[in-house]
Amino acid sequence: MYFDTAETLSREEIDNLQTVRLKSTVERAMRSPYYGEKLKGFNVDSITSVDDIRRLPLTTKQDLRDNYPYGLLTCSTDEIVRLHASSGTTGTPTVIFYTQNDLNTWANLMARSMHIAGVRAEHRFQNMAGYGLFTGGLGIHYGAERLGCLTIPSGAGNTKRQIKMIQDFDVDVLHIIPSYALYFAGALEAAGIDPATFTPSIALIGAEPHTEEVRRKIEEMLNLKAYNSYGLSEMNGPGVAFECVHQDGMHVWEDAFIVEILDPETLEPVKEGELGEVVMTTITREGMPIIRYRTKDLCRFIPGTCACGRAHRRLDRIAGRADDMMIIKGVNIYPMQIEQVLMGLPEVGENYQIVLEKEGFIDQIRVRVEIKEDFFEEDMRILKGLQKKIQTQLCNEILVTPRVDLVQSDSLPKSEGKAQRVVDQRSQED
Ligand code: ADP
Ligand code: ZN
């Protein structure tokens, strides 16, 4: 059962549609001051296939910042009805503008995304993401309404009230950021609520990198199925790529976006199925089309077709952001490598933190881990053994021996929005 006819497009139909829409996008983008200059003299009719996208220039976050606020607008602000901003995880936020048509298209993509994960009009849906400039609030909200769900805009935080609303309204579906989902699951447990009596059967999780181990933990602790949701404000927000009920990678909506995976060094396409930087082009957006945007997200396409039969290609779980890479003692380390080890251990609780320190001239990595109450023994020898075990397993994965601090559950700082996993204290100690 489909929400949208675009879901049934064949590979050939997608390719043809992308070519047509790429042409109209470039034509439209050239009306903006930024692309007007950048693409001066470009002959739109020379685009005859999707591969011609490689003749177009890449766009970076810095380009968006340099042309803030209106440099990429293709129309007057009279036609713009809303703006959103990125969360600013990696610096000054960037701003995206939407026309009414852009909002309609986005709501449709979002509704389609929720639908492939099994969400239906009769469901009650609680959106536990921050409202405001962050796209995960209103973006998902309008999609849920388009689908016809009873939509509860509960927003982020206030865990007690969240639980009460879920119980009072027999909520079926949650949208929740993975790091908060872990914290929330711990809070449910602490409140003595049996997950078997917890009504939601579906959680949409995304907005920040997380591992398969975290997904499984969320599914177990909340007794539901969790579906990965990928999006970024530069490409509207959520509703870019979504897992279907098979939970086997996220279908990118290729009728709305062209996705390339490039080697971040050479900027050439990687081989099919290899890891690289996700580069995306909007092909339905009116107000602020963006061509070949370098997301800095590292990912790969999953080869082959999904059991659901949709031809829209699937992105694997995001391996991390290029900006997240830490170099310790000459070794490249990503936070997700650490999370994968920690969340696979039964003793580990819901939160962890990575601290980068300097000792003399040498960089050190410290991992602070919350331990579940049942395992947080008074007996120092047992605790020491656990600490050693975690240290060894981390060392096997990241090839550097980290310092490991075991701390009590619910003691590490948590955020209402995206988790801040890494604290860099190196410059302060110089
Ligand atoms: P910011 O870059 O400031 O966080 P956004 O709020 O637009 O701005 O967030 C988009 C980014 O969030 C993506 O580029 C990606 O790094 C991350 N992200 C979003 N969804 C996922 C997901 N499902 N898995 C991993 N990372 C994600
Ligand atoms: Zn599928």
Coordinates of C-alpha atoms and ligand atoms in Angstrom, one line a residue:
M1 CA 0.0 0.0 0.0
Y2 CA 1.4 3.3 -1.1
F3 CA 0.9 6.9 0.1
D4 CA 2.2 8.4 -3.0
T5 CA 2.5 7.3 -6.7
A6 CA 6.2 8.5 -6.7
E7 CA 7.0 5.5 -4.5
T8 CA 6.3 3.1 -7.4
L9 CA 8.6 4.8 -9.9
S10 CA 11.0 2.4 -11.7
R11 CA 14.7 3.1 -11.8
E12 CA 14.4 4.3 -15.4
E13 CA 11.5 6.6 -14.5
I14 CA 13.4 8.1 -11.6
D15 CA 16.5 8.8 -13.8
N16 CA 14.3 10.5 -16.4
L17 CA 12.4 12.6 -13.8
Q18 CA 15.7 13.6 -12.2
T19 CA 17.1 14.8 -15.5
V20 CA 14.0 16.9 -16.2
R21 CA 13.9 18.3 -12.7
L22 CA 17.7 19.0 -12.6
K23 CA 17.3 21.2 -15.6
S24 CA 14.4 23.2 -14.2
T25 CA 16.3 23.5 -10.9
V26 CA 19.4 24.9 -12.5
E27 CA 17.3 27.3 -14.5
R28 CA 15.5 28.5 -11.4
A29 CA 18.6 28.6 -9.2
M30 CA 20.2 31.0 -11.8
R31 CA 17.7 33.6 -10.7
S32 CA 19.4 33.8 -7.3
P33 CA 22.3 36.3 -6.9
Y34 CA 24.6 33.5 -5.8
Y35 CA 24.0 30.9 -8.5
G36 CA 23.3 33.6 -11.1
E37 CA 27.0 34.6 -10.7
K38 CA 28.3 31.1 -10.2
L39 CA 26.6 29.6 -13.2
K40 CA 26.9 32.5 -15.5
G41 CA 27.0 31.3 -19.1
F42 CA 26.0 27.7 -18.2
N43 CA 23.8 26.2 -20.9
V44 CA 20.9 24.4 -19.2
D45 CA 20.1 22.5 -22.4
S46 CA 23.5 20.8 -22.2
I47 CA 22.0 18.7 -19.4
T48 CA 20.9 15.5 -21.0
S49 CA 21.3 13.0 -18.2
V50 CA 21.7 12.9 -14.4
D51 CA 25.4 12.4 -14.8
D52 CA 25.7 15.9 -16.1
I53 CA 25.3 17.0 -12.5
R54 CA 29.1 16.6 -12.2
R55 CA 29.6 19.6 -14.4
L56 CA 27.9 21.8 -11.8
P57 CA 29.8 23.4 -8.9
L58 CA 29.6 22.1 -5.4
T59 CA 28.0 24.2 -2.7
T60 CA 29.4 24.2 0.9
K61 CA 28.0 25.4 4.2
Q62 CA 30.5 28.2 4.0
D63 CA 28.9 29.3 0.7
L64 CA 25.5 29.5 2.5
R65 CA 27.0 31.5 5.3
D66 CA 28.8 33.9 3.0
N67 CA 25.6 34.6 1.2
Y68 CA 23.4 34.9 4.3
P69 CA 20.6 35.7 4.4
Y70 CA 19.1 36.1 0.9
G71 CA 21.9 35.3 -1.5
L72 CA 20.4 32.0 -2.7
L73 CA 16.8 33.2 -2.9
T74 CA 15.2 32.8 -6.3
C75 CA 12.2 35.0 -5.6
S76 CA 11.2 38.0 -3.5
T77 CA 10.6 37.5 0.2
D78 CA 6.9 38.2 -0.4
E79 CA 6.7 34.7 -1.8
I80 CA 8.5 33.2 1.2
V81 CA 6.2 31.9 4.0
R82 CA 8.6 30.4 6.5
L83 CA 12.3 30.0 7.5
H84 CA 14.1 27.4 9.5
A85 CA 17.7 27.2 10.6
S86 CA 20.1 24.3 11.1
S87 CA 20.8 23.3 14.8
G88 CA 24.2 24.8 14.6
T89 CA 25.9 21.7 15.8
T90 CA 29.1 22.6 13.9
G91 CA 29.1 26.4 14.0
T92 CA 26.9 29.4 12.9
P93 CA 23.5 28.1 11.8
T94 CA 22.4 28.4 8.2
V95 CA 19.0 29.6 7.2
I96 CA 16.6 28.0 4.7
F97 CA 13.6 29.7 3.2
Y98 CA 10.4 28.0 2.0
T99 CA 7.6 29.1 -0.3
Q100 CA 4.1 27.7 0.3
N101 CA 4.7 25.1 -2.5
D102 CA 8.0 24.1 -0.8
L103 CA 6.1 23.5 2.5
N104 CA 3.5 21.4 0.7
T105 CA 6.1 19.3 -1.0
W106 CA 8.0 18.9 2.3
A107 CA 4.8 17.9 4.2
N108 CA 4.1 15.3 1.5
L109 CA 7.6 13.8 1.6
M110 CA 7.4 13.6 5.4
A111 CA 4.0 12.0 5.3
R112 CA 5.2 9.5 2.7
S113 CA 8.3 8.8 4.9
M114 CA 6.1 8.1 8.0
H115 CA 3.8 5.9 6.0
I116 CA 6.6 3.6 4.8
A117 CA 7.5 3.0 8.4
G118 CA 4.0 1.8 9.1
V119 CA 2.4 5.1 10.5
R120 CA -1.2 5.4 9.5
A121 CA -3.9 8.1 9.7
E122 CA -5.6 6.5 12.6
H123 CA -2.5 6.6 14.7
R124 CA -1.9 9.1 17.6
F125 CA 1.5 10.7 17.2
Q126 CA 3.6 12.5 19.7
N127 CA 6.3 14.7 18.4
M128 CA 9.0 14.9 21.2
A129 CA 11.4 17.0 19.2
G130 CA 12.1 20.7 19.8
Y131 CA 9.8 23.1 18.0
G132 CA 11.1 26.4 16.7
L133 CA 13.9 27.0 14.2
F134 CA 14.8 23.3 14.4
T135 CA 13.2 21.5 11.4
G136 CA 12.5 18.3 13.4
G137 CA 9.5 20.1 15.2
L138 CA 7.4 21.7 12.5
G139 CA 8.7 19.6 9.7
I140 CA 7.6 16.3 11.2
H141 CA 4.4 18.0 12.6
Y142 CA 3.1 19.0 9.2
G143 CA 3.9 15.6 7.7
A144 CA 2.0 13.8 10.5
E145 CA -1.0 16.1 10.0
R146 CA -0.8 15.5 6.2
L147 CA -1.0 11.8 6.9
G148 CA -4.0 12.4 9.1
C149 CA -2.6 11.4 12.5
L150 CA -3.9 13.0 15.7
T151 CA -0.7 15.0 16.3
I152 CA 0.5 16.0 19.7
P153 CA 3.2 18.8 19.6
S154 CA 4.7 17.9 22.9
G155 CA 8.1 19.4 22.1
A156 CA 11.4 18.4 23.7
G157 CA 12.0 17.7 27.4
N158 CA 9.7 17.6 30.4
T159 CA 9.8 13.8 30.6
K160 CA 7.0 13.5 33.2
R161 CA 4.6 15.4 31.1
Q162 CA 5.6 13.4 28.0
I163 CA 4.9 10.1 29.8
K164 CA 1.5 11.4 31.0
M165 CA 0.4 12.5 27.5
I166 CA 1.5 9.1 26.1
Q167 CA -0.6 7.4 28.7
D168 CA -3.6 9.8 28.6
F169 CA -4.0 9.7 24.8
D170 CA -2.8 6.1 24.2
V171 CA -0.2 7.3 21.8
D172 CA 0.9 4.9 19.1
V173 CA 3.9 6.6 17.5
L174 CA 6.7 8.8 18.8
H175 CA 9.3 11.0 17.2
I176 CA 12.2 11.2 19.5
I177 CA 16.0 12.0 19.1
P178 CA 18.0 8.8 19.9
S179 CA 20.0 10.2 22.8
Y180 CA 16.9 11.5 24.4
A181 CA 15.1 8.2 23.7
L182 CA 17.7 6.4 25.8
Y183 CA 17.3 8.8 28.6
F184 CA 13.6 8.6 28.3
A185 CA 13.7 4.8 28.5
G186 CA 15.7 5.1 31.7
A187 CA 13.2 7.5 33.1
L188 CA 10.3 5.1 32.3
E189 CA 12.2 2.3 34.0
A190 CA 12.9 4.5 37.1
A191 CA 9.2 5.4 37.2
G192 CA 8.4 1.7 37.4
I193 CA 6.4 1.7 34.2
D194 CA 6.4 -1.7 32.5
P195 CA 7.3 -1.4 28.8
A196 CA 4.7 -4.1 28.1
T197 CA 1.9 -1.6 29.1
F198 CA 3.5 1.2 27.1
T199 CA 1.2 1.9 24.1
P200 CA 3.6 3.2 21.4
S201 CA 4.6 0.6 18.9
I202 CA 6.6 2.8 16.5
A203 CA 9.4 5.3 17.2
L204 CA 10.9 7.5 14.5
I205 CA 14.4 8.3 15.5
G206 CA 17.0 10.4 13.8
A207 CA 18.6 13.9 13.6
E208 CA 21.9 12.7 15.1
P209 CA 24.3 9.8 14.4
H210 CA 23.6 6.7 16.4
T211 CA 24.5 3.0 16.1
E212 CA 22.5 -0.1 15.4
E213 CA 23.3 -1.0 19.1
V214 CA 21.4 2.1 20.2
R215 CA 18.5 1.4 18.0
R216 CA 18.2 -2.1 19.5
K217 CA 18.5 -0.8 23.0
I218 CA 15.7 1.8 22.3
E219 CA 13.5 -1.0 20.8
E220 CA 14.1 -3.3 23.8
M221 CA 13.7 -0.7 26.5
L222 CA 10.6 0.9 25.0
N223 CA 9.1 -2.3 23.5
L224 CA 8.6 -0.9 20.0
K225 CA 10.1 -0.7 16.6
A226 CA 12.4 2.2 15.9
Y227 CA 12.9 3.5 12.3
N228 CA 15.8 5.6 11.2
S229 CA 15.0 9.1 9.8
Y230 CA 17.6 11.2 8.0
G231 CA 17.3 14.8 7.0
L232 CA 19.1 18.1 7.2
S233 CA 17.8 21.6 7.1
E234 CA 19.6 22.4 3.8
M235 CA 17.4 19.7 2.2
N236 CA 14.2 20.9 3.9
G237 CA 14.8 19.0 7.2
P238 CA 13.5 15.5 8.0
G239 CA 11.9 13.5 5.2
V240 CA 15.0 13.1 3.0
A241 CA 15.6 9.4 3.6
F242 CA 13.6 7.0 5.8
E243 CA 13.6 3.3 6.7
C244 CA 10.7 1.2 5.5
V245 CA 9.2 -1.6 7.6
H246 CA 12.1 -3.8 6.5
Q247 CA 14.6 -1.7 8.5
D248 CA 17.2 -2.3 6.0
G249 CA 18.6 1.1 5.1
M250 CA 16.9 4.5 4.4
H251 CA 15.2 5.1 1.1
V252 CA 16.2 8.5 -0.3
W253 CA 13.3 10.2 -2.1
E254 CA 15.0 10.4 -5.4
D255 CA 12.1 12.3 -7.0
A256 CA 13.0 15.2 -4.8
F257 CA 16.7 14.9 -4.3
I258 CA 19.7 13.8 -6.3
V259 CA 22.3 12.1 -4.1
E260 CA 25.9 11.5 -4.9
I261 CA 28.5 9.8 -2.7
L262 CA 31.9 11.4 -3.3
D263 CA 35.4 10.8 -2.1
P264 CA 35.9 13.8 0.2
E265 CA 39.5 14.2 -1.0
T266 CA 39.2 13.8 -4.8
L267 CA 35.5 14.7 -5.0
E268 CA 35.1 11.9 -7.5
P269 CA 32.2 9.4 -7.1
V270 CA 33.2 6.4 -4.9
K271 CA 32.5 2.9 -6.2
E272 CA 29.0 1.5 -5.7
G273 CA 28.5 0.6 -2.0
E274 CA 31.6 2.4 -0.8
L275 CA 31.7 5.0 2.0
G276 CA 32.0 8.7 1.1
E277 CA 30.6 12.1 1.6
V278 CA 26.9 12.6 0.9
V279 CA 26.3 15.4 -1.7
M280 CA 22.7 16.4 -2.4
T281 CA 20.8 18.5 -4.8
T282 CA 17.2 19.6 -4.3
I283 CA 15.2 19.1 -7.5
T284 CA 11.7 20.3 -6.4
R285 CA 12.5 23.3 -4.3
E286 CA 11.4 26.8 -5.5
G287 CA 12.4 29.4 -3.0
M288 CA 16.0 28.3 -2.3
P289 CA 17.2 25.4 -4.5
I290 CA 20.6 24.1 -3.5
I291 CA 22.9 22.4 -6.0
R292 CA 25.4 19.7 -5.0
Y293 CA 25.5 20.5 -1.3
R294 CA 28.4 18.9 0.6
T295 CA 26.7 17.6 3.7
K296 CA 29.9 16.4 5.4
D297 CA 27.9 13.3 6.4
L298 CA 29.7 10.0 5.7
C299 CA 27.6 7.2 4.3
R300 CA 27.3 4.6 1.6
F301 CA 24.5 3.3 -0.7
I302 CA 23.3 -0.2 0.1
P303 CA 23.6 -2.1 -3.1
G304 CA 20.7 -4.1 -4.5
T305 CA 17.0 -3.5 -4.0
C306 CA 14.9 -3.5 -0.8
A307 CA 12.5 -6.3 0.0
C308 CA 9.7 -3.7 -0.3
G309 CA 10.4 -3.3 -4.0
R310 CA 10.7 0.5 -4.1
A311 CA 13.4 1.6 -6.5
H312 CA 14.5 4.6 -4.5
R313 CA 18.0 3.8 -3.4
R314 CA 18.9 3.2 0.2
L315 CA 21.4 5.0 2.4
D316 CA 23.1 3.0 5.1
R317 CA 23.2 4.3 8.7
I318 CA 25.2 7.6 8.7
A319 CA 28.7 6.6 9.8
G320 CA 29.3 10.1 11.3
R321 CA 30.2 13.6 10.2
A322 CA 33.5 14.3 8.6
D323 CA 33.9 17.1 11.3
D324 CA 33.4 14.5 14.1
M325 CA 36.7 12.7 13.4
M326 CA 39.1 12.9 16.3
I327 CA 42.8 12.3 15.8
I328 CA 44.4 10.8 18.9
K329 CA 48.0 9.7 18.9
G330 CA 47.9 9.7 15.1
V331 CA 44.8 7.4 14.9
N332 CA 41.5 8.6 13.4
I333 CA 38.6 7.8 15.7
Y334 CA 34.9 8.4 15.2
P335 CA 32.5 8.8 18.2
M336 CA 30.2 6.1 16.7
Q337 CA 33.0 3.5 17.1
I338 CA 33.0 4.2 20.8
E339 CA 29.2 4.1 21.0
Q340 CA 29.1 0.8 19.2
V341 CA 31.3 -0.9 21.8
L342 CA 29.6 0.8 24.8
M343 CA 26.0 0.1 23.8
G344 CA 26.8 -3.5 23.1
L345 CA 27.6 -4.1 26.8
P346 CA 24.8 -5.1 29.1
E347 CA 26.3 -3.2 32.1
V348 CA 26.3 0.1 30.3
G349 CA 23.5 2.5 31.0
E350 CA 21.9 5.2 28.8
N351 CA 24.6 7.9 28.5
Y352 CA 28.3 8.4 27.8
Q353 CA 30.7 11.2 27.1
I354 CA 34.0 11.5 25.3
V355 CA 36.6 13.9 26.7
L356 CA 39.7 14.9 24.8
E357 CA 42.5 16.0 27.1
K358 CA 46.1 17.0 26.8
E359 CA 48.8 15.5 29.1
G360 CA 52.0 17.4 28.4
F361 CA 52.1 17.4 24.6
I362 CA 50.2 14.2 24.2
D363 CA 46.5 14.0 23.4
Q364 CA 44.5 11.6 25.5
I365 CA 41.0 10.3 25.2
R366 CA 38.8 9.7 28.3
V367 CA 35.5 7.9 28.0
R368 CA 33.0 8.5 30.8
V369 CA 30.3 5.8 30.9
E370 CA 27.1 5.6 32.9
I371 CA 26.7 2.2 34.5
K372 CA 23.3 0.6 35.2
E373 CA 22.3 0.7 38.9
D374 CA 22.3 -3.1 39.2
F375 CA 25.9 -3.2 38.1
F376 CA 27.2 -0.2 40.0
E377 CA 28.7 -2.3 42.8
E378 CA 30.1 -1.0 46.0
D379 CA 32.8 -3.6 45.6
M380 CA 35.7 -1.8 44.0
R381 CA 37.3 -5.0 42.7
I382 CA 34.2 -5.8 40.6
L383 CA 34.0 -2.2 39.3
K384 CA 37.7 -2.3 38.4
G385 CA 37.2 -5.5 36.5
L386 CA 34.3 -3.9 34.5
Q387 CA 36.4 -0.8 33.9
K388 CA 39.3 -2.9 32.5
K389 CA 36.8 -4.9 30.3
I390 CA 35.4 -1.7 28.8
Q391 CA 38.9 -0.3 28.3
T392 CA 40.1 -3.4 26.5
Q393 CA 37.1 -3.6 24.2
L394 CA 37.4 0.1 23.3
C395 CA 41.1 -0.3 22.6
N396 CA 40.4 -3.2 20.3
E397 CA 38.0 -1.0 18.3
I398 CA 39.8 2.4 18.3
L399 CA 43.4 1.1 18.6
V400 CA 44.2 3.6 21.4
T401 CA 43.9 2.9 25.1
P402 CA 41.3 5.3 26.5
R403 CA 41.0 6.2 30.1
V404 CA 37.6 5.0 31.3
D405 CA 35.6 6.5 34.1
L406 CA 32.5 4.6 35.4
V407 CA 29.8 6.9 36.7
Q408 CA 26.4 6.4 38.2
S409 CA 23.4 6.4 35.9
D410 CA 21.8 9.8 35.2
S411 CA 24.9 11.7 36.2
L412 CA 26.3 12.9 32.9
P413 CA 25.0 16.1 31.3
K414 CA 22.1 15.6 28.9
S415 CA 20.7 17.9 26.3
E416 CA 17.1 18.4 25.2
G417 CA 18.3 18.6 21.6
K418 CA 21.1 16.8 19.8
A419 CA 23.6 15.1 22.2
Q420 CA 27.0 16.7 22.7
R421 CA 29.0 13.6 22.9
V422 CA 32.5 15.0 22.6
V423 CA 34.0 17.6 25.0
D424 CA 37.4 18.9 23.8
Q425 CA 39.4 20.2 26.7
R426 CA 42.7 20.3 24.9
S427 CA 43.0 23.9 24.1
Q428 CA 42.0 25.0 27.6
E429 CA 44.9 23.1 29.1
D430 CA 47.6 24.5 26.8
Ligands
ADP1 P1 23.2 20.7 12.2 O1 24.1 20.4 11.0 O2 23.4 22.1 12.7 O3 23.0 19.7 13.2 P2 20.5 20.1 11.1 O4 19.6 20.3 12.3 O5 20.0 20.5 9.8 O6 21.8 20.9 11.4 O7 20.9 18.6 11.2 C1 21.3 17.8 10.0 C2 22.4 16.9 10.4 O8 22.0 16.0 11.4 C3 22.8 16.0 9.3 O9 23.6 16.6 8.3 C4 23.4 14.8 10.0 O10 24.7 15.1 10.3 C5 22.6 14.7 11.3 N1 21.5 13.7 11.1 C6 20.2 13.9 10.8 N2 19.6 12.7 10.7 C7 20.5 11.7 11.0 C8 20.4 10.3 11.1 N3 19.3 9.6 11.0 N4 21.5 9.6 11.4 C9 22.7 10.3 11.6 N5 22.8 11.6 11.5 C10 21.7 12.3 11.3
ZN2 ZN 12.2 -0.7 1.6

